[in-house]
Coordinates of C-alpha atoms in Angstrom, one line a residue:
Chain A
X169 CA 87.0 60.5 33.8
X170 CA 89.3 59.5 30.7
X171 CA 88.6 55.4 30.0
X172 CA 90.8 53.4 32.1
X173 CA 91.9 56.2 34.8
X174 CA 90.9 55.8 38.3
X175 CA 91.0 59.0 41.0
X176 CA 93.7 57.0 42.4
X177 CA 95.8 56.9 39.0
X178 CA 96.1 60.6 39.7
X179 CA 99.5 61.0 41.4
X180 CA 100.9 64.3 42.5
X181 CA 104.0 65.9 42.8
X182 CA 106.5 65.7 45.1
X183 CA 107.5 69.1 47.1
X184 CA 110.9 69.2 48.7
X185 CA 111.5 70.4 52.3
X186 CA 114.7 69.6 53.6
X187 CA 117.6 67.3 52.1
X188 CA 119.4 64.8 53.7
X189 CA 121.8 61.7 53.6
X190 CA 121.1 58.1 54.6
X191 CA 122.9 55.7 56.1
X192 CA 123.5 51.9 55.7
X193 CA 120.3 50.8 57.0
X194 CA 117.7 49.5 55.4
X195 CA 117.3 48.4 52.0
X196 CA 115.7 49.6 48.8
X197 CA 112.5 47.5 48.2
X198 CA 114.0 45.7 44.8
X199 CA 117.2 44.8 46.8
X200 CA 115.8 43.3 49.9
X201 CA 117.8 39.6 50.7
X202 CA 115.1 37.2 49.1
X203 CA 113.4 36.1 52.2
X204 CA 112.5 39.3 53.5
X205 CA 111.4 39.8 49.8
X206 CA 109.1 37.0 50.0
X207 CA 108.1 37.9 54.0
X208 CA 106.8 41.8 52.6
X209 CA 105.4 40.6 49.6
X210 CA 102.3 41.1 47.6
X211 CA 101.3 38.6 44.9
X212 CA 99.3 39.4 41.9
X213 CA 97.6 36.0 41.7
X214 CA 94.9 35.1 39.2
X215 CA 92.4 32.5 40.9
X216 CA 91.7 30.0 39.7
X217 CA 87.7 30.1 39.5
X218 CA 86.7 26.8 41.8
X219 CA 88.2 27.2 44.8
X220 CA 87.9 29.4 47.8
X221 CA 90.1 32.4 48.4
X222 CA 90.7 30.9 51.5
X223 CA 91.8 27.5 49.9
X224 CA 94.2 29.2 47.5
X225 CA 96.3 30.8 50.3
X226 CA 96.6 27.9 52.1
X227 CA 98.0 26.2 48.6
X228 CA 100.3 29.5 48.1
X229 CA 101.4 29.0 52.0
X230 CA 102.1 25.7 51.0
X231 CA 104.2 26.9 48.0
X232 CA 106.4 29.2 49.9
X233 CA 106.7 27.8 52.7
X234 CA 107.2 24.3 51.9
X235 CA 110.5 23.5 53.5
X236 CA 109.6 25.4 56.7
X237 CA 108.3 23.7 59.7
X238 CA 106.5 26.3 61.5
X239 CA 104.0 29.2 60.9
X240 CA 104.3 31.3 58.2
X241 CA 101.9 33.9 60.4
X242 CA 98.5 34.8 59.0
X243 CA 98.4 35.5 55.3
X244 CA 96.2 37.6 52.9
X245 CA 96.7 38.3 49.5
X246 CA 95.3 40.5 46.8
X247 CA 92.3 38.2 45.4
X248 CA 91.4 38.6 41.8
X249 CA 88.3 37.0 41.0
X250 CA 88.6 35.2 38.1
X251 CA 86.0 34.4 35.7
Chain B
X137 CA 102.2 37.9 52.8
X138 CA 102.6 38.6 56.7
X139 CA 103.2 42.2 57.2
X140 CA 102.0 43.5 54.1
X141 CA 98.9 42.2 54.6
X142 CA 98.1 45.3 56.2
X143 CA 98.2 47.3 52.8
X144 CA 95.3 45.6 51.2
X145 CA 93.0 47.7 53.4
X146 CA 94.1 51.1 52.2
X147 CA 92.7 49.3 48.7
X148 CA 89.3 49.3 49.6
X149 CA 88.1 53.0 48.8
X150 CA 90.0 52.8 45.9
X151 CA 88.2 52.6 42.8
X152 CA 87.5 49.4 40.6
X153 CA 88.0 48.3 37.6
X154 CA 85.6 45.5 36.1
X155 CA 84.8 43.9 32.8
X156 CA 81.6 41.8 32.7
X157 CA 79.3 40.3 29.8
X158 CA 75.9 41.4 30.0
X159 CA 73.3 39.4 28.3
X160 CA 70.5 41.6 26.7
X161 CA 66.8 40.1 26.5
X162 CA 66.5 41.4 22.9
X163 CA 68.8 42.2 20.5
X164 CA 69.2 46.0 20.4
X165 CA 71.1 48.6 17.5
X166 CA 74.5 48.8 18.7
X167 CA 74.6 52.7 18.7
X168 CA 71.9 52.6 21.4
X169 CA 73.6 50.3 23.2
X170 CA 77.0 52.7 23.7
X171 CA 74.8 55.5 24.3
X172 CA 72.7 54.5 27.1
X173 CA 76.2 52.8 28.7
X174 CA 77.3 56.2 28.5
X175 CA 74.4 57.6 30.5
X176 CA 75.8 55.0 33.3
X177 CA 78.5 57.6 34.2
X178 CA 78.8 60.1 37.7
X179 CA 76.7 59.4 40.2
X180 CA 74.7 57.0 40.4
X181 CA 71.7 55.8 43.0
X182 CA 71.9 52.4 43.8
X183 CA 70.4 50.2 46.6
X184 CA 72.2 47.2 47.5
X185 CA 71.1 43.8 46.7
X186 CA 69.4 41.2 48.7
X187 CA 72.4 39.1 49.5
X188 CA 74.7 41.9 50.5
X189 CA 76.5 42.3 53.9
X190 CA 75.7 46.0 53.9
X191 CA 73.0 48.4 55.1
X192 CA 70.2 48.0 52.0
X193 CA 69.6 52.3 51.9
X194 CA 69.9 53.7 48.5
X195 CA 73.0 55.5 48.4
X196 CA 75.0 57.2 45.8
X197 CA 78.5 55.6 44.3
X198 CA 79.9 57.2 41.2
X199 CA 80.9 54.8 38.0
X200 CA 84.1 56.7 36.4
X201 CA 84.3 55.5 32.7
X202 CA 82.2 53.1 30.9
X203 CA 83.3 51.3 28.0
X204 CA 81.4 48.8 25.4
X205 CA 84.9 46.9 24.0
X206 CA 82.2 44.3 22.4
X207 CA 78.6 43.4 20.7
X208 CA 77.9 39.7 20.0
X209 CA 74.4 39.1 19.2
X210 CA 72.9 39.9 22.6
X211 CA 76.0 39.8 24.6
X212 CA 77.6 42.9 25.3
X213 CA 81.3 43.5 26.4
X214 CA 81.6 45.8 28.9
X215 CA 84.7 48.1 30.8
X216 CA 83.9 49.8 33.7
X217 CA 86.0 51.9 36.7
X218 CA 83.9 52.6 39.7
X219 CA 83.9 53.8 43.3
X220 CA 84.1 50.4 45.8
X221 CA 80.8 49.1 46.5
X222 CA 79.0 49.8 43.5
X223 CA 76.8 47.1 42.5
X224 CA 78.1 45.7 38.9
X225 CA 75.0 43.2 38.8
X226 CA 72.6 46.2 39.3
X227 CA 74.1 48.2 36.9
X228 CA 73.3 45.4 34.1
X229 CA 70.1 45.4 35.1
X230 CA 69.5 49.2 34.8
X231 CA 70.7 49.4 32.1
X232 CA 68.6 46.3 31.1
X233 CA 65.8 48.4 32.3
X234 CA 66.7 51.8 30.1
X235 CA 67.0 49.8 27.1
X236 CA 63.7 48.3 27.6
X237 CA 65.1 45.0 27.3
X238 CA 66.0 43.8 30.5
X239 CA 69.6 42.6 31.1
X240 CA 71.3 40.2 33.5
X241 CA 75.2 39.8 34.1
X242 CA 77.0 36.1 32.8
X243 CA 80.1 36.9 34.1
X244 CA 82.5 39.3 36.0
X245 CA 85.7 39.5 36.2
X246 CA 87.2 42.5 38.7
X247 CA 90.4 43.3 36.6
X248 CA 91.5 45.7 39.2
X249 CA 92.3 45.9 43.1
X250 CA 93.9 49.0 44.0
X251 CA 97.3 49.5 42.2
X252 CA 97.4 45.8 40.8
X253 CA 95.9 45.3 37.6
X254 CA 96.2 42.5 34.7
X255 CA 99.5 43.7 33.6
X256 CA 102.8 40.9 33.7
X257 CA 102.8 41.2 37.7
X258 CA 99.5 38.8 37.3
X259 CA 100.6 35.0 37.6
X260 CA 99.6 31.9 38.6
X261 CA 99.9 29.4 41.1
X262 CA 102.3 27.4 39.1
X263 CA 104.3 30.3 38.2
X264 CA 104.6 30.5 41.8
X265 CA 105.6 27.1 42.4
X266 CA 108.4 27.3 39.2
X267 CA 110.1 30.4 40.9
X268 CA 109.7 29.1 44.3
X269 CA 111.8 25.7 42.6
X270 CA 114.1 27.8 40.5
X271 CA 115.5 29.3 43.8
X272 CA 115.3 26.1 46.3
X273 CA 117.2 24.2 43.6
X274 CA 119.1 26.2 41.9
X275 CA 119.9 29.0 44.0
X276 CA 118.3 31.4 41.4
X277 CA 116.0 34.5 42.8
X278 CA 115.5 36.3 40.4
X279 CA 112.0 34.4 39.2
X280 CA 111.1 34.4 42.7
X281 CA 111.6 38.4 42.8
X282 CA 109.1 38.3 39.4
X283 CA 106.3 36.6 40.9
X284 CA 106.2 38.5 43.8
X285 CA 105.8 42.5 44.5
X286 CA 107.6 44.4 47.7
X287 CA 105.0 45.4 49.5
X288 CA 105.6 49.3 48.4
X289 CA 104.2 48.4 45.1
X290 CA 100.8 48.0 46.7
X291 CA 100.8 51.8 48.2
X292 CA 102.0 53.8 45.4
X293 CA 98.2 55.0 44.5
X294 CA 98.4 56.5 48.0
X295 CA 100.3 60.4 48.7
X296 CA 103.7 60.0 50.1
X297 CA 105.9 61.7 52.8
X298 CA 109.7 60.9 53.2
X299 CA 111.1 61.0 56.3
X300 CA 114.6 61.3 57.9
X301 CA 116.8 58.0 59.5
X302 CA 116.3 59.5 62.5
X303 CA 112.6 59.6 62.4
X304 CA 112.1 56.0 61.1
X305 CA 112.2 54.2 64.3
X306 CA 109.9 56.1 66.6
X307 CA 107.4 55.7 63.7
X308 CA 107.5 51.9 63.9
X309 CA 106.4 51.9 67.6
X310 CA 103.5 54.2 66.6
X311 CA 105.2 57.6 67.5
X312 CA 102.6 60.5 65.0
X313 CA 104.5 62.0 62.3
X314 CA 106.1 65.6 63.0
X315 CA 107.3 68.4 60.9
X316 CA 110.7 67.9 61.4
X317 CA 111.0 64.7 60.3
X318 CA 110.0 65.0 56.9
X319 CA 112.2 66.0 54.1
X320 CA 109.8 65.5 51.1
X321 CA 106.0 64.8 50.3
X322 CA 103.2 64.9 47.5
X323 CA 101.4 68.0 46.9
X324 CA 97.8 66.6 47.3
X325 CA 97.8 65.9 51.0
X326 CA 94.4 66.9 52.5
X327 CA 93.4 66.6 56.7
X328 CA 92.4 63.2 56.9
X329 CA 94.3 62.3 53.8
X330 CA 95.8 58.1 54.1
X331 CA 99.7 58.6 53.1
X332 CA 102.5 56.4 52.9
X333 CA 105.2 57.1 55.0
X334 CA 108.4 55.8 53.3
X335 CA 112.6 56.1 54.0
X336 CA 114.5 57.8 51.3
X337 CA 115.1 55.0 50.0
X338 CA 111.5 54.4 49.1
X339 CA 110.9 51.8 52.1
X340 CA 107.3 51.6 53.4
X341 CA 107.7 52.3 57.0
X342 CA 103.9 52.9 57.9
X343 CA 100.5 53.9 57.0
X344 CA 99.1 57.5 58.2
X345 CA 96.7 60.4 58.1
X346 CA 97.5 63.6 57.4
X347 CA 96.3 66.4 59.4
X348 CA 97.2 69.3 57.2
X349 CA 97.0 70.5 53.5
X350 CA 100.7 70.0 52.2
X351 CA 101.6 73.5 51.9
X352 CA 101.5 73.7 55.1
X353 CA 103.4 71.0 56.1
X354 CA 106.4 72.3 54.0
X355 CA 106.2 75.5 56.0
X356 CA 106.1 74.7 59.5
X357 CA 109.0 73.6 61.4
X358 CA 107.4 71.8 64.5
X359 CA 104.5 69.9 65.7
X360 CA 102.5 66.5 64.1
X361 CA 101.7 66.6 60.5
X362 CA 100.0 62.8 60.3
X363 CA 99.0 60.2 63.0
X364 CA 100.4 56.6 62.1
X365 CA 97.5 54.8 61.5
X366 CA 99.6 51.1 60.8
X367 CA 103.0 50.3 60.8
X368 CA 104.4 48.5 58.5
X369 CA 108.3 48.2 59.0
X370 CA 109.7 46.0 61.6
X371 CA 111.0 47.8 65.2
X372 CA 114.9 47.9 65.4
X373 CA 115.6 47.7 61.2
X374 CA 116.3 51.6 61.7
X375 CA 118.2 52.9 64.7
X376 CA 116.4 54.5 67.8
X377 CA 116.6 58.4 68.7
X378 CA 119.2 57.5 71.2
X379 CA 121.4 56.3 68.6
X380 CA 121.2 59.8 66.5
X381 CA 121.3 61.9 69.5
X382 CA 124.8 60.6 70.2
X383 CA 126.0 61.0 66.3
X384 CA 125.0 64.7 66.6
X385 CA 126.6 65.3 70.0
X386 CA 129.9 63.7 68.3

């Protein structure tokens, strides 16, 4: 495989069956009101090395949800691991 | 966070991307050193290590690319994309071994995890904490939108169909994807493919698998194409069947 490409780089095409409009509902994803943004997010953190994964998203849970009193619901993100 | 938790698991066969320092025993000729990292490509048998929470059988994972970015004395600089759960540590030390060195791995940093790599998505916690302040105080979002990814952006390694308004609903309480309902999809869907399930307008509704090769799919005109494996969109943000049913008797 070319340096840098993963099988999952490879993306196919997209075949048409049937067209179609849509209605009002819904969003698209970069338009979403900025809570729901924040509630179907993903972040891209870089860890810091000394801490546990587990520690960090309680500090990001913190971050987020600072002026909430209440559960945020169980969170997960994507872990790096950092050198 | 919350509901898009669920698309970190359709990372995990993905492949991985890692760049590590491996400290040779010896110093070795540089032009050795690419070659036998190049030998470290396809298939490869590896057993996993002691402390490892999986079976210990020698099985096969494949390593995509290699790539030496660095020589320092005896510290190499390595790049490498591999199939998940392949053994970066035990790779050093074959190689360690083929060199007749010996080898053994200072640092690793995975620079990869599924679609996310080190690109300007990547931030830190205080980034976090500067958009999250940005918005409480000044009413400003747009840092806030930055930092943080809809959750689509984690599924776009994964083959796609796009369904009707009409068939949104249904799939959020689990109902199995049928022909009908779809009005586009990628042309490398496989049985037992893992798709993304999106609105036209590119929301993730849920994760399936395909049943069918997607030629197929475009030509039939009834009966289930994927099973939804996990729902992502909320009930109720699309409306139900009744709701379309009475539209088309209007």
């Amino acid at each position: 495989m070319e340096k840098g490409r993963l099988p999952s780089d490879v993306r196919g095409d997209v075949l048409i069956k049937a067209q179609e409009a849509t209605g009002e509902w819904g969003n698209i994803p970069t338009e979403r009101p900025i809570e729901e943004h924040v509630k179907f997010g993903i972040i891209n953190l870089d860890k810091p090395a000394g801490p546990t994964s587990h520690e960090v998203v309680a500090w990001v849970k913190r971050i987020l949800y600072m002026n909430k009193a209440g559960h945020g619901g169980t969170l997960e993100f994507c872990k790096r691991i950092a050198e | 966070m919350e509901r898009a938790t669920k698309v970190v698991q359709s990372w995990l066969p993905a492949g991985k991307e890692y760049v590590c320092v491996m400290r040779l025993h010896k110093e070795v000729a540089h032009e050795k050193i690419e070659a036998v990292c190049q030998e470290f490509t396809g298939p490869l048998y590896q057993r996993p290590p002691l402390r490892s929470s999986v079976k210990r059988r020698l099985r096969i994972r494949k390593v995509y690319f290699t790539e030496v970015l660095e020589i320092l004395g005896k510290d190499v600089l390595i790049r490498v994309g591999c199939e998940a759960g392949f053994y970066m540590r035990k790779l050093v030390h074959d190689i360690g071994e083929v060199l007749g060195t010996g080898a053994h791995m200072l640092e690793l940093r995975r620079t990869r995890a599924g679609p996310f790599k080190e690109d300007n998505t990547l931030i830190t916690l205080l980034n976090l904490t500067d958009a999250y302040h940005y918005w409480k105080e000044d009413g400003d979002e747009q840092f806030l939108r930055k930092v943080i990814q809809p959750v689509e952006d984690g599924l776009v390694h994964l083959p796609k169909f796009y369904v009707r308004d009409s068939a949104v609903d249904a799939i959020c309480h689990g109902a199995k994807l049928t022909a009908p309902g779809v009005l586009k999809l990628s042309d490398n869907l496989k049985p037992s493919s893992t798709a993304v399930i999106l609105t036209q307008k590119g929301e993730a509704v849920a994760i399936a698998e395909a049943i069918m090769l997607s030629k197929d799919i475009l030509e039939i005109d009834h009966g289930v194409v994927a099973n939804t494996k996990k729902v992502i969109m909320p009930r109720s943000k699309y409306p139900g069947w009744k709701f379309f049913k009475k539209t088309k008797e209007d």
